[in-house]
Amino acid sequence: MLDRFFALKEHGTDVRTEVLAGVTTFVTMAYIIFINPAILGAAGMPQGPVFVATCLVAAVGTLIMGLYANYPIALAPGMGLNAYFAYVVVLGMGYTWQAALGAVFISGALFLLVTLFRLRDIIVNGIPHSLRIAITVGIGLFLAIISLKNAGIIAGSQATLVTLGDLHKPEVVLAVIGFIIVAVLSVLEVKGALLIGIMTVTVLSFGFAGNSFKGVVSMPPSLEPTFLALDVKAAFSGGILNVVLVFFLVELFDATGTLMGVARRAGLLTPEREGRLSKALMADSSAIFLGSLLGTSSTTAYLESASGVQEGGRTGLTAVTVAALFLACLFISPLAASVPAYATAPALFYVACLMLHDLVDLDWEDTTEVIPACVTALLMPFTYSIANGVSFGFISYAALKLLTGRARQVHPVVWIIAAVFLFKFIHETSGH
């Protein structure tokens, strides 16, 4: 039955591989169920209900992705968007968290309309091949900087922005050991290499890094304080409409970029399978809508899905596994809290290394394709934003083609997107 529904044989996979891939993806992204309540808590939101909302929207959104789109991609509230929600919109601009949820709701409605009317498909199909490659590579670089930071291998520096972390810390040593375990087992083609690496570091952390076992089972808190607490009327007030635009643009390009990058890595963007991409786009559109009703910031496709794909995940059964584990997390939150960020970092860094392979597919003889691709890929980690990388990539692509007399090679969608992003940056600059 599972083979028929998810077309496992057609994708060269089996139930065991898919479930293992799902567990791997879940373990690499489980941190969100603890980080998201902490970040939104800073904006005055009650952390218990946000924890429940995070688990529920991740479970339902990922389930839709698995059953409807048959994609091995997980959804959850997005890192970066939650920080923008809490620190910029609420604490910086002075809006209530209810109004900020209203802005998420409106941006989700726009996102859903753009997807329903197939405008998102047109946008995606208009992305040049070189920028598609760059998005995958940029996501790899972005994963690399996140994982190295989580591992403590890199740290912030006043003098050089980034520098080497304290290599004497037990957490850093364990992360390095974890990376070696993952790399060696992967070379030896051991199934579940990433998961073995994560669990080994977690077990060692109890003895060497002061990690504490937090128990296994507890009942989830009530969702009532955040359920349907959004204030859409307040979100329609003057200044917050710009917030809605930012949410919408970041959602559009973060989610689309991640979906395309991970799907390409899984070999799902072949002509006979590309039709499923529109279903995947619909799944993540509906998840943003749901998240604002439950009480959390924008939901998006997760970069960490690449770790499950690396373990062989190719169908929606991987996503269904992730969804089941998020639901279980409502009751086993203490156990999930025992996996530290530096335990998942080695697996993410290994996946990041492999994602750089796609650079070989660039046409290195055509500078007007290569330069925008490099701009896209490099600015994702260096601005700590997938959306910024995509923005500058489109602008530089359009500018180079126009100024070198190759404007006819450019799809109309590229001109529109480049103009929108250029306007957004000019507006933001004049606003400051």
XYZ file of C-alpha atoms in Angstrom:
432
model
C 0.000 0.000 0.000
C 2.794 2.424 0.961
C 4.712 1.520 -2.197
C 1.668 2.285 -4.367
C 0.749 5.552 -2.627
C 4.259 7.036 -2.470
C 5.667 5.268 -5.601
C 8.652 3.999 -3.590
C 10.044 1.609 -6.242
C 9.746 4.257 -8.948
C 11.963 6.507 -6.825
C 14.446 3.710 -6.031
C 13.712 3.668 -2.314
C 11.965 1.571 0.357
C 10.029 2.041 3.624
C 13.088 1.602 5.865
C 15.139 4.182 3.944
C 12.275 6.707 3.942
C 11.574 6.335 7.674
C 15.286 6.615 8.491
C 15.517 9.730 6.302
C 12.495 11.191 8.093
C 14.036 10.566 11.516
C 17.289 12.184 10.327
C 15.489 15.289 9.014
C 13.478 15.565 12.219
C 16.508 15.279 14.498
C 18.376 17.985 12.537
C 15.438 20.433 12.775
C 13.957 19.523 16.195
C 15.764 22.546 17.653
C 12.989 24.789 16.258
C 10.452 23.546 18.820
C 12.612 25.089 21.560
C 14.196 28.056 19.757
C 10.936 29.370 18.263
C 9.125 29.751 21.641
C 12.236 31.448 23.077
C 12.433 34.004 20.218
C 8.681 34.737 20.081
C 8.658 34.800 23.895
C 10.938 37.848 23.663
C 8.049 39.596 21.861
C 5.768 38.875 24.817
C 4.110 35.730 23.456
C 3.420 32.943 26.010
C 6.078 30.278 25.388
C 4.006 27.174 26.239
C 1.287 27.810 23.624
C 3.952 28.838 21.057
C 5.685 25.482 21.662
C 2.398 23.649 20.932
C 1.675 25.853 17.873
C 5.198 25.170 16.542
C 4.778 21.391 16.852
C 1.267 21.415 15.353
C 1.992 23.631 12.334
C 5.183 21.675 11.594
C 3.254 18.381 11.801
C 0.231 19.463 9.708
C 2.263 21.401 7.116
C 4.755 18.560 6.670
C 1.912 16.012 6.471
C 0.296 18.003 3.621
C 3.709 18.142 1.901
C 4.076 14.363 2.203
C 0.549 13.227 1.316
C -0.382 15.868 -1.278
C 2.938 16.675 -2.982
C 4.804 13.412 -2.207
C 7.949 15.444 -1.428
C 10.524 14.511 1.271
C 10.541 18.102 2.571
C 9.619 19.220 6.082
C 7.984 22.501 7.093
C 8.234 24.496 10.321
C 8.304 28.144 11.478
C 11.281 29.744 9.730
C 14.436 30.889 11.475
C 15.112 34.514 10.541
C 11.420 35.246 9.976
C 10.726 34.581 13.680
C 13.575 36.932 14.639
C 12.229 39.606 12.248
C 8.758 39.105 13.803
C 9.986 39.461 17.401
C 12.943 41.845 17.323
C 12.027 44.140 14.409
C 8.214 44.229 14.116
C 7.243 43.918 17.804
C 10.221 45.176 19.841
C 11.654 47.561 17.202
C 8.542 49.028 15.520
C 6.292 48.779 18.566
C 3.456 46.666 17.149
C 1.659 44.123 19.336
C 2.405 40.462 18.693
C -1.269 40.052 17.764
C -0.861 42.675 14.986
C 2.353 40.954 13.842
C 0.421 37.649 13.597
C -2.158 39.563 11.531
C 0.634 40.641 9.163
C 1.736 36.998 8.852
C -1.887 36.057 8.072
C -2.193 38.696 5.307
C 1.170 37.728 3.786
C 0.069 34.072 3.924
C -3.186 34.944 2.122
C -1.214 36.786 -0.602
C 1.181 33.842 -0.808
C -1.738 31.416 -1.197
C -3.334 33.556 -3.958
C -0.048 33.814 -5.877
C 0.249 30.010 -5.654
C -3.429 29.292 -6.510
C -3.334 31.450 -9.636
C -0.103 29.726 -10.710
C 1.809 33.031 -10.580
C 4.351 31.344 -8.346
C 4.838 28.668 -11.013
C 5.480 31.408 -13.583
C 7.988 33.034 -11.231
C 9.752 29.721 -10.569
C 9.850 28.768 -14.273
C 11.276 32.194 -15.111
C 14.313 31.686 -12.858
C 17.403 31.199 -15.084
C 19.245 27.863 -14.890
C 22.370 29.522 -13.472
C 20.395 31.124 -10.631
C 18.656 27.809 -9.866
C 22.099 26.226 -9.421
C 23.223 29.215 -7.347
C 20.217 28.876 -5.027
C 21.177 25.239 -4.288
C 24.837 26.142 -3.714
C 23.910 29.224 -1.669
C 21.672 27.132 0.564
C 24.651 24.804 1.050
C 26.859 27.721 2.081
C 24.100 29.049 4.341
C 23.791 25.614 5.982
C 27.573 25.616 6.427
C 27.714 28.906 8.324
C 24.709 27.935 10.508
C 26.219 24.538 11.351
C 29.723 25.916 12.045
C 28.182 28.543 14.350
C 26.066 25.909 16.153
C 29.166 23.755 16.585
C 31.146 26.657 18.049
C 33.830 26.247 15.364
C 33.274 29.848 14.227
C 32.395 32.814 16.432
C 31.679 36.524 16.060
C 34.555 38.995 16.080
C 34.631 42.799 16.371
C 37.792 42.992 14.251
C 37.090 40.485 11.474
C 33.296 39.832 11.778
C 33.950 36.097 12.043
C 36.813 34.131 13.548
C 37.780 30.692 14.854
C 35.888 29.616 17.970
C 37.365 28.132 21.154
C 38.546 24.709 20.008
C 39.182 23.627 23.624
C 35.489 23.580 24.496
C 34.127 20.008 24.846
C 31.119 20.943 22.658
C 33.428 21.926 19.784
C 35.549 18.774 20.160
C 32.387 16.616 20.131
C 31.107 18.411 17.004
C 34.409 17.716 15.195
C 34.242 14.047 16.260
C 30.639 13.936 15.018
C 31.629 15.322 11.610
C 34.418 12.731 11.227
C 31.963 9.931 12.180
C 29.373 11.171 9.635
C 31.960 11.581 6.846
C 33.635 8.197 7.416
C 30.346 6.274 7.695
C 28.999 8.017 4.585
C 32.105 7.072 2.576
C 31.653 3.479 3.798
C 27.983 3.723 2.665
C 26.581 2.928 6.112
C 22.821 3.602 6.200
C 21.804 6.223 8.745
C 25.293 7.766 8.910
C 23.967 11.226 9.768
C 21.640 9.923 12.463
C 24.390 7.749 13.989
C 26.653 10.808 14.139
C 23.956 12.931 15.814
C 23.059 10.285 18.403
C 26.724 9.470 19.178
C 27.502 13.122 19.957
C 24.299 13.401 22.047
C 25.253 10.337 24.149
C 28.838 11.636 24.603
C 27.520 15.078 25.582
C 26.067 13.697 28.831
C 29.515 12.563 29.974
C 31.825 15.232 28.525
C 29.869 18.459 27.896
C 27.594 18.745 30.924
C 24.412 18.000 28.976
C 21.566 16.925 31.250
C 18.898 14.333 30.556
C 15.596 16.191 30.812
C 13.215 13.261 31.167
C 10.919 11.693 28.592
C 7.206 12.509 28.820
C 5.094 15.542 29.766
C 1.620 16.778 28.788
C 1.508 19.685 26.290
C 0.434 23.157 27.506
C -2.861 24.746 26.371
C -2.948 26.468 22.964
C -5.754 28.851 23.998
C -3.669 32.045 24.635
C -2.400 32.201 21.008
C -5.146 30.336 19.080
C -6.950 32.827 16.771
C -5.312 35.709 18.709
C -4.180 37.473 15.509
C -5.306 41.084 14.947
C -5.868 41.458 11.178
C -7.454 44.919 11.544
C -4.322 46.302 13.229
C -2.203 44.677 10.513
C -3.963 46.786 7.862
C -2.806 50.017 9.514
C -0.332 52.237 7.624
C 3.241 51.300 8.518
C 2.733 47.573 8.961
C 1.822 47.077 5.283
C 5.539 47.351 4.521
C 6.032 44.562 7.085
C 3.495 42.458 5.160
C 5.521 43.020 1.954
C 8.743 41.936 3.668
C 7.073 38.809 5.086
C 5.625 38.014 1.649
C 8.868 38.481 -0.310
C 10.980 36.568 2.201
C 8.407 33.752 2.372
C 8.242 33.595 -1.426
C 11.981 33.358 -2.009
C 13.067 31.539 1.154
C 10.450 28.824 0.669
C 10.760 28.607 -3.131
C 14.567 28.666 -2.939
C 14.666 25.947 -0.297
C 12.071 23.803 -2.089
C 13.946 24.016 -5.390
C 17.352 23.481 -3.794
C 16.347 20.392 -1.809
C 14.135 18.989 -4.600
C 16.986 19.390 -7.075
C 19.301 17.583 -4.650
C 16.759 14.726 -4.473
C 16.505 14.519 -8.283
C 12.838 15.579 -8.221
C 13.119 18.451 -10.716
C 13.273 16.185 -13.773
C 10.679 17.073 -16.487
C 8.430 14.096 -15.611
C 8.410 15.014 -11.900
C 8.412 18.831 -12.041
C 4.602 18.904 -11.981
C 4.751 17.944 -8.309
C 6.618 21.161 -7.507
C 3.367 23.173 -7.825
C 1.749 20.841 -5.248
C 4.729 21.326 -2.940
C 4.384 25.103 -3.347
C 0.694 24.824 -2.386
C 1.548 22.782 0.707
C 3.941 25.367 2.123
C 1.572 28.241 1.194
C -1.238 26.742 3.282
C 1.144 26.167 6.216
C 1.845 29.942 6.622
C -1.898 30.546 6.800
C -2.337 27.830 9.448
C 0.614 29.027 11.547
C -0.816 32.552 11.917
C -4.117 31.063 13.190
C -2.401 28.764 15.705
C -0.046 31.481 16.927
C 3.407 31.373 15.369
C 5.475 33.295 12.819
C 5.722 32.327 9.140
C 6.151 28.637 8.302
C 8.512 27.627 5.521
C 10.223 24.661 3.854
C 13.268 23.649 5.899
C 16.870 23.551 4.709
C 17.475 20.644 7.083
C 15.341 18.466 4.779
C 18.578 18.117 2.767
C 19.949 15.839 5.526
C 17.052 13.395 5.015
C 17.514 13.555 1.247
C 21.195 12.731 1.792
C 20.070 9.628 3.735
C 18.028 8.493 0.711
C 14.654 10.169 1.341
C 12.898 10.635 -2.016
C 9.134 10.584 -1.329
C 6.417 11.938 0.925
C 6.868 9.012 3.323
C 9.946 10.842 4.646
C 7.771 13.910 5.335
C 4.997 11.828 6.939
C 7.606 10.365 9.318
C 8.772 13.871 10.248
C 5.136 14.946 10.834
C 4.483 11.964 13.147
C 7.601 12.808 15.182
C 6.537 16.470 15.544
C 3.174 15.275 16.893
C 4.975 12.902 19.282
C 7.077 15.873 20.410
C 3.982 17.399 21.978
C 4.365 14.685 24.630
C 8.098 13.929 24.643
C 9.439 17.456 24.646
C 11.915 16.772 27.500
C 13.541 13.965 25.479
C 13.820 16.028 22.284
C 15.325 18.847 24.350
C 18.237 16.569 25.195
C 19.706 16.787 21.648
C 22.017 19.850 21.633
C 22.610 22.052 18.562
C 26.281 21.011 18.361
C 25.149 17.376 17.919
C 23.153 18.153 14.747
C 25.726 20.634 13.396
C 28.167 17.989 11.994
C 25.405 16.373 9.903
C 24.316 19.745 8.513
C 27.906 20.711 7.675
C 28.469 17.417 5.842
C 25.321 18.000 3.753
C 26.484 21.583 3.066
C 29.785 20.306 1.679
C 27.972 18.003 -0.752
C 25.604 20.735 -1.954
C 28.541 22.705 -3.385
C 28.942 20.021 -6.065
C 26.322 21.707 -8.271
C 28.811 24.489 -9.089
C 30.243 22.212 -11.795
C 26.971 22.617 -13.757
C 27.514 26.360 -14.259
C 28.556 27.586 -17.717
C 31.859 29.095 -16.585
C 32.542 30.530 -20.049
C 29.573 32.923 -19.802
C 30.424 35.638 -17.263
C 26.903 37.124 -17.411
C 25.601 33.819 -15.985
C 28.480 33.036 -13.589
C 28.765 36.412 -11.804
C 25.060 36.676 -10.785
C 25.193 33.007 -9.711
C 28.219 33.682 -7.488
C 26.593 36.852 -6.103
C 23.475 34.815 -5.217
C 25.382 31.979 -3.558
C 27.869 34.123 -1.613
C 25.422 36.707 -0.290
C 23.156 34.085 1.297
C 25.643 33.202 4.067
C 27.288 36.640 4.207
C 23.970 38.467 4.765
C 22.549 35.485 6.719
C 19.507 35.459 4.438
C 18.401 33.310 1.506
C 16.096 36.127 0.373
C 18.924 38.705 0.224
C 21.072 36.368 -1.860
C 18.218 35.781 -4.307
C 17.472 39.540 -4.450
C 21.009 40.605 -5.331
C 21.298 37.681 -7.741
C 18.261 38.807 -9.751
C 19.321 42.466 -9.746
C 22.879 41.680 -10.886
C 21.594 39.193 -13.528
C 19.238 41.786 -15.060
C 21.850 44.563 -14.893
C 24.624 42.498 -16.512
C 22.393 41.236 -19.330
C 21.040 44.745 -19.987
C 24.418 46.511 -19.976
C 26.120 43.895 -22.187
C 23.419 44.003 -24.893
C 21.869 40.626 -24.025
C 18.515 41.860 -22.719
C 16.608 39.559 -25.105
C 17.987 36.507 -23.275
C 16.175 37.561 -20.092
C 12.746 36.130 -19.167
C 10.135 38.886 -18.431
C 9.731 37.495 -14.900
C 13.394 38.314 -14.159
C 12.865 41.999 -15.040
C 9.787 42.213 -12.799
C 11.457 40.470 -9.834
C 14.655 42.520 -10.198
C 12.611 45.762 -10.308
C 10.567 44.782 -7.220
C 13.709 43.994 -5.231
C 15.467 47.148 -6.425
C 12.448 49.225 -5.366
C 12.381 47.433 -1.994
C 16.078 48.164 -1.317
C 15.733 51.823 -2.407
C 12.648 52.193 -0.196
C 14.423 50.621 2.799
C 17.475 52.866 2.297
C 15.384 56.054 2.029
C 13.393 54.871 5.072
C 16.588 54.792 7.158
